[in-house]
mmCIF file of C-alpha atoms and ligand atoms in Angstrom:
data_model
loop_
_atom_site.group_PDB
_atom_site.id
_atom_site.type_symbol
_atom_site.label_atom_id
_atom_site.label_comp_id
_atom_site.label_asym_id
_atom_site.label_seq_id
_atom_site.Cartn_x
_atom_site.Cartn_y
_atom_site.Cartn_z
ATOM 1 C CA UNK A 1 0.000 0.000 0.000
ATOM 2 C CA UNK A 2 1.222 3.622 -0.387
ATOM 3 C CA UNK A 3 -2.549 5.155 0.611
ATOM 4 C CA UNK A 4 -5.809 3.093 1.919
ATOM 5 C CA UNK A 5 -9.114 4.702 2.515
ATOM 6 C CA UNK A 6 -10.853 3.465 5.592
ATOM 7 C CA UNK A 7 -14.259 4.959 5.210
ATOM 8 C CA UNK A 8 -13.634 8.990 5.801
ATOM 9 C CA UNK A 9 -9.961 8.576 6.859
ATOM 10 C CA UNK A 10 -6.970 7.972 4.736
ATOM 11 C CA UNK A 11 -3.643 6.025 5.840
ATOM 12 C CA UNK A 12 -0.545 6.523 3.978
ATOM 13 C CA UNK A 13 2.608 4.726 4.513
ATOM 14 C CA UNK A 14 5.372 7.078 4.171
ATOM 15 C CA UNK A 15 8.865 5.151 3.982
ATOM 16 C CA UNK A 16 12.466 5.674 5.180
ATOM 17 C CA UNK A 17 14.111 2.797 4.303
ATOM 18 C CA UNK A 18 14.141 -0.978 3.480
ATOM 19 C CA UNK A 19 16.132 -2.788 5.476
ATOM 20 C CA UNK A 20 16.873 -6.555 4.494
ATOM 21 C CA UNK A 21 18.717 -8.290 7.259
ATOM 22 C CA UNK A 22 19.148 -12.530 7.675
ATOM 23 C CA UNK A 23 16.498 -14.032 9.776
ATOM 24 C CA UNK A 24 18.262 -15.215 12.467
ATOM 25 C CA UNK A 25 18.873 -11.340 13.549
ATOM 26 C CA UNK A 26 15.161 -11.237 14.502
ATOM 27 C CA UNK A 27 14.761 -15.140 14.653
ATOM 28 C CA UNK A 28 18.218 -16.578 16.514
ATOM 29 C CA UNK A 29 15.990 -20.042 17.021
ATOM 30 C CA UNK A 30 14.928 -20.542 13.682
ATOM 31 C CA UNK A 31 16.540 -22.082 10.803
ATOM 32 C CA UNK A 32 15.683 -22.028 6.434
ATOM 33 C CA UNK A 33 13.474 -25.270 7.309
ATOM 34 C CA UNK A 34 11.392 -23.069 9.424
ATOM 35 C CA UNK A 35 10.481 -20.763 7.123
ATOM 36 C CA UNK A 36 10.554 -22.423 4.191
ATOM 37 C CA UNK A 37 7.000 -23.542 4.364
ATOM 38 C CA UNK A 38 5.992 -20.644 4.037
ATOM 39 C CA UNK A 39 8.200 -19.196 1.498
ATOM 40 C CA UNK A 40 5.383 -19.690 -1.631
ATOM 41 C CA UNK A 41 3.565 -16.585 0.057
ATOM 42 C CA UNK A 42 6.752 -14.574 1.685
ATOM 43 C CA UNK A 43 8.696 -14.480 -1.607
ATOM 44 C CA UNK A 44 9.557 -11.658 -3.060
ATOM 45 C CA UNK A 45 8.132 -9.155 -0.807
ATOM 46 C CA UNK A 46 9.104 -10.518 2.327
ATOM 47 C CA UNK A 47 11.891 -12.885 2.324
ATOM 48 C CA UNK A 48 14.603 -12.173 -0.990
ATOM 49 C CA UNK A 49 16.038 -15.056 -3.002
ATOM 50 C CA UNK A 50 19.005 -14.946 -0.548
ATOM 51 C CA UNK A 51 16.717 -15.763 2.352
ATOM 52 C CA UNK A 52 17.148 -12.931 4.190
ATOM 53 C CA UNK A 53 14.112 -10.816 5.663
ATOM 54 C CA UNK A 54 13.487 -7.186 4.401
ATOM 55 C CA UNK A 55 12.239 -5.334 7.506
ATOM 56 C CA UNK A 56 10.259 -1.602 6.157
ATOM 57 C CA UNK A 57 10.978 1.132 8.509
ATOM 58 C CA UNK A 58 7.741 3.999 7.782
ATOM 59 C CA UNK A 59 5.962 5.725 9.493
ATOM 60 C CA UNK A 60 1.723 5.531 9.173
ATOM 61 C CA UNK A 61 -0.284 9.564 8.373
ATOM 62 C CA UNK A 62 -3.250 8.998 9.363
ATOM 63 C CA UNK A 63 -5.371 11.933 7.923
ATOM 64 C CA UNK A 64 -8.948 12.025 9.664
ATOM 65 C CA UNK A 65 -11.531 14.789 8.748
ATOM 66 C CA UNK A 66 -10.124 16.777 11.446
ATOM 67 C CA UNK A 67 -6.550 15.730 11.823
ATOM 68 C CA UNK A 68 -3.336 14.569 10.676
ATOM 69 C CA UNK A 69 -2.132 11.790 13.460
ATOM 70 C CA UNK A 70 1.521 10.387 12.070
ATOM 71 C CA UNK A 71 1.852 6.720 14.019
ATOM 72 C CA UNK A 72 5.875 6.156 14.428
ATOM 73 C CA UNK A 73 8.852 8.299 13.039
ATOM 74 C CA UNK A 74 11.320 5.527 12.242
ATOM 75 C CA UNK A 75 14.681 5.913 13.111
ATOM 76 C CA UNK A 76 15.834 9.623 12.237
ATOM 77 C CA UNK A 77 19.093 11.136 10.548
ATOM 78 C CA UNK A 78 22.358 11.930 12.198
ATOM 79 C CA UNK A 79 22.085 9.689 15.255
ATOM 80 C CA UNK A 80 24.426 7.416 16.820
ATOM 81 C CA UNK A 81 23.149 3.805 16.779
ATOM 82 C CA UNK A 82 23.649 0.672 18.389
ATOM 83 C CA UNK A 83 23.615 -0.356 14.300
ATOM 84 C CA UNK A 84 26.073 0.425 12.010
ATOM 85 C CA UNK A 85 23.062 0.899 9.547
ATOM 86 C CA UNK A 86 21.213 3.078 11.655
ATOM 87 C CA UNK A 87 24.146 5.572 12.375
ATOM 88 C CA UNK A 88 24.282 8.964 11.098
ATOM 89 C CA UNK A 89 21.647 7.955 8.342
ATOM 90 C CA UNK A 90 20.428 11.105 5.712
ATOM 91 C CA UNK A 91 17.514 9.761 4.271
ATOM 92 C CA UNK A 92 14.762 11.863 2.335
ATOM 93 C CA UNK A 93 11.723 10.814 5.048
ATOM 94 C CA UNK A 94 10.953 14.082 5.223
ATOM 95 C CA UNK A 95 10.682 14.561 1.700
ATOM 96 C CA UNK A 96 8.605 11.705 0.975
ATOM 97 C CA UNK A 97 6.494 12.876 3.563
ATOM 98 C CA UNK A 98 5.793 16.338 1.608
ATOM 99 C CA UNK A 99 5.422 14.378 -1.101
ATOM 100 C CA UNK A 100 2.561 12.122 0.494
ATOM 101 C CA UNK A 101 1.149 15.522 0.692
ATOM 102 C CA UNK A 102 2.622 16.430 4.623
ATOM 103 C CA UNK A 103 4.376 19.262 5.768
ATOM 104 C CA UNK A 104 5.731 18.680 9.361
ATOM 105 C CA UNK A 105 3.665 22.010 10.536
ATOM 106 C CA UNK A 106 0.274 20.196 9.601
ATOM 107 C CA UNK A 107 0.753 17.316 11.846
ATOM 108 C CA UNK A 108 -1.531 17.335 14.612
ATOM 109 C CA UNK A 109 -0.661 14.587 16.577
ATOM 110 C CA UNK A 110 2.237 11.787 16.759
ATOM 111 C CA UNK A 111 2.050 8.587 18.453
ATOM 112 C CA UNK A 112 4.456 6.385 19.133
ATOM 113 C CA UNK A 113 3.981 2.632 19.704
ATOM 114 C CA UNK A 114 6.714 2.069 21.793
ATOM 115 C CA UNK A 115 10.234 4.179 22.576
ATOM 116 C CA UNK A 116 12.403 1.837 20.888
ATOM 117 C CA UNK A 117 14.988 3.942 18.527
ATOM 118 C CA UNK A 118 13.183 2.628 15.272
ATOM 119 C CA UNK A 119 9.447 3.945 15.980
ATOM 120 C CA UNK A 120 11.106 7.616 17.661
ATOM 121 C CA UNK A 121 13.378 8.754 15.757
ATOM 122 C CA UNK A 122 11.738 11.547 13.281
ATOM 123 C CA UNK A 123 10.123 12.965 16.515
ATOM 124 C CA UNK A 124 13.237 15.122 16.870
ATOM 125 C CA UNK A 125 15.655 16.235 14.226
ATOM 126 C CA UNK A 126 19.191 17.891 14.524
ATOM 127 C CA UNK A 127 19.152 21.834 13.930
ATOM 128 C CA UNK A 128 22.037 23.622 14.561
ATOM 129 C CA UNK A 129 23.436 20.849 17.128
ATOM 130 C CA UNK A 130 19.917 20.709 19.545
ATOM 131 C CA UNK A 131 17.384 18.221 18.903
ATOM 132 C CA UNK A 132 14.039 20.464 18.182
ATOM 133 C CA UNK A 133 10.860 18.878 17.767
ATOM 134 C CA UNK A 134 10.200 18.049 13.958
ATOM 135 C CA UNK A 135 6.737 18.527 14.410
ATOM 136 C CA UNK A 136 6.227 21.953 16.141
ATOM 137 C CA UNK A 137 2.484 22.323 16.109
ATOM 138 C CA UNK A 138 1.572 18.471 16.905
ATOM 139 C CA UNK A 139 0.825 17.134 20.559
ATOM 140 C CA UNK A 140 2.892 14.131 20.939
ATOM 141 C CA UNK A 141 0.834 11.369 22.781
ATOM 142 C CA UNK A 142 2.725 9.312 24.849
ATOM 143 C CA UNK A 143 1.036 5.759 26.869
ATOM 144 C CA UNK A 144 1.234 6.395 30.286
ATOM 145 C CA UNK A 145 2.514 2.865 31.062
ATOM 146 C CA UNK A 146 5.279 2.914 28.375
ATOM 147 C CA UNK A 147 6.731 6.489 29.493
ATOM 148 C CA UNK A 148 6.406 5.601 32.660
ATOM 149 C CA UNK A 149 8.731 2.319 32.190
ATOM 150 C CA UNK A 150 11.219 4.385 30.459
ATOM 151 C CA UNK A 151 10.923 7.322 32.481
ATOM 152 C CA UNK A 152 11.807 5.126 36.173
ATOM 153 C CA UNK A 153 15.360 4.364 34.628
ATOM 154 C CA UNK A 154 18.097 6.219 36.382
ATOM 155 C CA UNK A 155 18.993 8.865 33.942
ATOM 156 C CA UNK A 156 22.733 6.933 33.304
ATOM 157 C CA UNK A 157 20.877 4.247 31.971
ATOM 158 C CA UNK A 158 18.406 6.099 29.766
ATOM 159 C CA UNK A 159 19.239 4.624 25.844
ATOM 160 C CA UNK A 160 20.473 7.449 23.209
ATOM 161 C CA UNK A 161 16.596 7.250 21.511
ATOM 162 C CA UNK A 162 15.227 8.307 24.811
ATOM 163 C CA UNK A 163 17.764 11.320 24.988
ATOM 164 C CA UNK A 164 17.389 12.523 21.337
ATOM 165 C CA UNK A 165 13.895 11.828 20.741
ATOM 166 C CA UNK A 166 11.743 11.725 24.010
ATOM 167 C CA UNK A 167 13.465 13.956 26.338
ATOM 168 C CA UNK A 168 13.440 16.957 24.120
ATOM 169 C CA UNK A 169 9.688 16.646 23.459
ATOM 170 C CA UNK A 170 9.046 16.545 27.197
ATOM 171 C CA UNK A 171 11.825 19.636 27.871
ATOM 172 C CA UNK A 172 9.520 21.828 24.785
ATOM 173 C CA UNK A 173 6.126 20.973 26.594
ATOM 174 C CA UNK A 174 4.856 19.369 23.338
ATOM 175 C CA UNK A 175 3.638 16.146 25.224
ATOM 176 C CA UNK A 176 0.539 14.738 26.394
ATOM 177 C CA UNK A 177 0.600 11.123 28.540
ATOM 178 C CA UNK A 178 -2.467 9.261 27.389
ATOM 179 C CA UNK A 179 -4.114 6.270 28.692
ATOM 180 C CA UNK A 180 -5.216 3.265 27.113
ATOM 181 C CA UNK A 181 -8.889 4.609 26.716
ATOM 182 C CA UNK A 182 -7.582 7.516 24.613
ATOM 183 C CA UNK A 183 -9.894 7.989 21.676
ATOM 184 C CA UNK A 184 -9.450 10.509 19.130
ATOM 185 C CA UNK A 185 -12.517 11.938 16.598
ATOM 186 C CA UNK A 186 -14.500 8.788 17.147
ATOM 187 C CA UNK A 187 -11.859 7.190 14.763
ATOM 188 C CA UNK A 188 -8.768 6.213 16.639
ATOM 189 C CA UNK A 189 -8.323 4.334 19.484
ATOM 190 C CA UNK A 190 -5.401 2.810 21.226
ATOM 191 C CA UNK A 191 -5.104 -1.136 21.314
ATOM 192 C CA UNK A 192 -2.477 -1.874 24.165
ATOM 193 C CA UNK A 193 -0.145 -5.019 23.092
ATOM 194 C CA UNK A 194 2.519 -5.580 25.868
ATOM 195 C CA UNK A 195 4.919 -7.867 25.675
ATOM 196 C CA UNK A 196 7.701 -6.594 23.006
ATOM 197 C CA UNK A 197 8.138 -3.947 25.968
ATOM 198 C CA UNK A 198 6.026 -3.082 28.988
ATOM 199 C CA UNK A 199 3.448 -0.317 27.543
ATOM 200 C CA UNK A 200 3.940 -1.203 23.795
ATOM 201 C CA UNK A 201 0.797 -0.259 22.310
ATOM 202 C CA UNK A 202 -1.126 -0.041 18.488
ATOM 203 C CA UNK A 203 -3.776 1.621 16.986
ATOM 204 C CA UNK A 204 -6.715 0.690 15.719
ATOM 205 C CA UNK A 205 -8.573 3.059 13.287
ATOM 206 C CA UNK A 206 -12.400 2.778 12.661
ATOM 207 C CA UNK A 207 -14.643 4.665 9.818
ATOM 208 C CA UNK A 208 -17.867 3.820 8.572
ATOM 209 C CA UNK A 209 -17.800 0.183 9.047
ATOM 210 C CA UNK A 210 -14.007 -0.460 7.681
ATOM 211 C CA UNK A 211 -11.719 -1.050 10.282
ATOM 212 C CA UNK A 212 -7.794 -1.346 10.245
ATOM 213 C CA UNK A 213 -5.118 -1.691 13.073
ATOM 214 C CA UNK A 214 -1.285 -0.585 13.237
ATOM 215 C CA UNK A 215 0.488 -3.244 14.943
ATOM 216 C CA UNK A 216 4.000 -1.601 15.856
ATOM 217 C CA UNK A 217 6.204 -4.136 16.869
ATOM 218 C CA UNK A 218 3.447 -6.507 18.505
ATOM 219 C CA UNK A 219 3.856 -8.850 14.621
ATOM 220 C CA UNK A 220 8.010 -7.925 13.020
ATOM 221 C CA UNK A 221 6.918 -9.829 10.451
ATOM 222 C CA UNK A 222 4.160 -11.425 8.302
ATOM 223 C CA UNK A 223 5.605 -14.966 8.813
ATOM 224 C CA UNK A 224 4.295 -14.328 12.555
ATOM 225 C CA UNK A 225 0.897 -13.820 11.327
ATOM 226 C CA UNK A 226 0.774 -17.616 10.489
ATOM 227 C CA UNK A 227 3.537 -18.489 13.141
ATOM 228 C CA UNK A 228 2.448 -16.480 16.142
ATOM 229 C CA UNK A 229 4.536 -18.434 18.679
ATOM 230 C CA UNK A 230 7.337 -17.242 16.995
ATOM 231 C CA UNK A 231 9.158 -14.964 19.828
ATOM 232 C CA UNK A 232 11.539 -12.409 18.624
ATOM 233 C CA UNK A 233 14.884 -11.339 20.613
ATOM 234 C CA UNK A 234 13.933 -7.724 20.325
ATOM 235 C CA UNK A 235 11.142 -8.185 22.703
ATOM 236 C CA UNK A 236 11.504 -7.134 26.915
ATOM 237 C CA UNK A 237 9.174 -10.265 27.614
ATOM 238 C CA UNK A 238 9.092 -12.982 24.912
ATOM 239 C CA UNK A 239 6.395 -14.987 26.475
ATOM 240 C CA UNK A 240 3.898 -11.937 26.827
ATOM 241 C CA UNK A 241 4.507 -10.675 23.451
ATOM 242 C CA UNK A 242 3.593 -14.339 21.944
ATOM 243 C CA UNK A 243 0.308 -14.113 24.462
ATOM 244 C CA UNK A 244 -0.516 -11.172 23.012
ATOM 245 C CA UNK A 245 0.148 -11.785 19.388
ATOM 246 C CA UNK A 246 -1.759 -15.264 19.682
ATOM 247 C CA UNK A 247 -4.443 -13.703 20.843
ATOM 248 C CA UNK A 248 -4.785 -10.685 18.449
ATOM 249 C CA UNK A 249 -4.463 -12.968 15.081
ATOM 250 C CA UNK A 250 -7.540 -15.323 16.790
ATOM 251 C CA UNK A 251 -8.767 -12.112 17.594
ATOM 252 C CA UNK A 252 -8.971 -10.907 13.642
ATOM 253 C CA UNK A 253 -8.818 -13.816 11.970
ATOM 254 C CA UNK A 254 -11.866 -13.832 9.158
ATOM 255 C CA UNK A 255 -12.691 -10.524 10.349
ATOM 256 C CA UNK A 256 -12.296 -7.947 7.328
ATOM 257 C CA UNK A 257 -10.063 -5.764 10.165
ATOM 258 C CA UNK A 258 -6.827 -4.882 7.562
ATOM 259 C CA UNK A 259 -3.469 -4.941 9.644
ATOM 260 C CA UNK A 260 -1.063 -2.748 8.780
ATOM 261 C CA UNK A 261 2.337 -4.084 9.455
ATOM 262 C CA UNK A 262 4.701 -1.348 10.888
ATOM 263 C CA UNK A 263 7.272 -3.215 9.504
ATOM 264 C CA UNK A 264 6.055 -4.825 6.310
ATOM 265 C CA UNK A 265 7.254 -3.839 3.048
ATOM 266 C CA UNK A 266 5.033 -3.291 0.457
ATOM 267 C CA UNK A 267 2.145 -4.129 0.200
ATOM 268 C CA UNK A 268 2.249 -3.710 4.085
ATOM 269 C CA UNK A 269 -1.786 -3.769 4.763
ATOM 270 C CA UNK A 270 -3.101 -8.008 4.733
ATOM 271 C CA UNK A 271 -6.261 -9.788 6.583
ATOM 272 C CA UNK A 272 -6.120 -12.771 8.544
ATOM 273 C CA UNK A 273 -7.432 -15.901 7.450
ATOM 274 C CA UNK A 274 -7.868 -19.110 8.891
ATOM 275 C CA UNK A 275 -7.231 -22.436 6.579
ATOM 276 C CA UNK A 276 -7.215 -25.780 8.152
ATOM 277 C CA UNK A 277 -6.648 -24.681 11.543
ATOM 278 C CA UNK A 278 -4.005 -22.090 10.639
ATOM 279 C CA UNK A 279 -3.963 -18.839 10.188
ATOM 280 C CA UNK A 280 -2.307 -16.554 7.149
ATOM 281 C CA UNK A 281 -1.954 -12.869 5.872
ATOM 282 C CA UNK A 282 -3.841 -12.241 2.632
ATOM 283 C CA UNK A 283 -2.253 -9.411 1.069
HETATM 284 ZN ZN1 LIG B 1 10.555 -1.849 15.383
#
């Protein structure tokens, strides 16, 4: 997908970069035989001819008839990364943004699913050495229980995401903490999904009868859509995240709910369906 209309609203996935990477780096307990099963449906998009994964870092604008929500901001330029990939990276996100039809001064609101360095990035960006807000008129909405994890580190501890991209939002005052009944324009709600870290949390979007959710990190990938006990070694609690993600592909499955992978490359938006006792994407 590059745009989906949801009855009056209209999600765009705005991209900064595809990232292909082997398996194991998400997936340190599974082998080829694993996924090769499934590899009639995650070829080419998914998995390349050389096996490895392609992980899509974008960001979701949701425009409603009131506002423009953006869900994520990816990784950001010029920061220092525990990747060598993710260092001191100049993409154009910003300009594919404008050219989805965005400036940064008509976003609203941003909403991050969780504070890992991958889904906070764009909040900030680097202007004349400080990191200012990229966003200067939006209200960034932050979970209560997910600041609040970060926010009880000792300040030592804090990762570099938290001290380029969070902190500066909460030194300009752009911030509001927001609980999990938050519901904006009748159309957006917040789903929590904890388990890849404490207050990890999507969104689920709702318009005249269509219905769509953005997972963040609660599915990587769509093999975990048909393998939902698949654990990842990204996530703070393995065993919660797997509860969680069981429960939310039962949840959907044969429902015409559209999940939009956070990050799934193109075509990024599938249903669930059930077959035999199993359960797939459908693209
Ligand atoms: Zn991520």
């Amino acid at each position: 997908m590059k745009s989906l209309r949801l009855g009056a609203l209209e999600v765009q996935r705005v991209e900064e970069m595809l990232w292909p990477v082997p398996t194991e780096f998400l997936f340190p307990q599974l082998g080829e035989q694993d996924f090769a099963p499934h590899y009639g449906w995650l070829q080419p998009d998914f998995i390349l001819p050389d096996k490895r994964m392609v992980l899509s870092m974008h960001s979701f604008v949701v425009r409603t008839p009131h506002h423009t929500v953006v869900v994520d901001t990816c990784i950001g330029n010029d920061r220092e990364r525990h990747y060598p990939d993710w260092c001191r990276m100049q993409t154009q996100f910003l300009g594919n943004l404008r050219a989805a039809g965005v400036t940064p001064d008509q976003v609203d609101y941003v909403f991050c699913t969780h504070f890992h360095s991958d889904h906070v990035g764009w909040n900030t960006q680097l202007v004349d050495g400080r990191w200012e807000p990229t966003f200067p008129n939006a209200r960034y909405l932050f979970y209560r229980p997910e600041f609040e994890h970060w926010m009880r580190m000792p300040e030592q501890d804090l990762p570099p995401a938290m001290r380029d991209s969070i902190l500066p939002i909460a030194e300009a005052g752009l911030y509001d903490v927001v609980d999990g009944d938050f519901a904006l324009d009748d159309c957006l709600h917040l789903e929590p999904t904890p388990g890849h870290t404490p207050g990890h949390c999507s969104v689920h979007l709702t318009s005249q009868g269509a219905e769509a959710v953005i997972t963040g990190d609660m599915i990587h990938h769509p093999a975990q859509v048909a393998e939902p006990q698949w654990a990842t070694r990204a996530c703070l609690d393995p065993a919660q995240a797997v509860a969680t993600r069981t429960a939310f592909v039962q949840r959907y499955a044969d429902t015409d709910v559209r999940v939009l992978g956070t990050h799934f490359p193109a075509p990024t938006a599938c249903r669930i369906v059930s077959q035999g006792g199993k359960t797939r994407p459908v693209f």
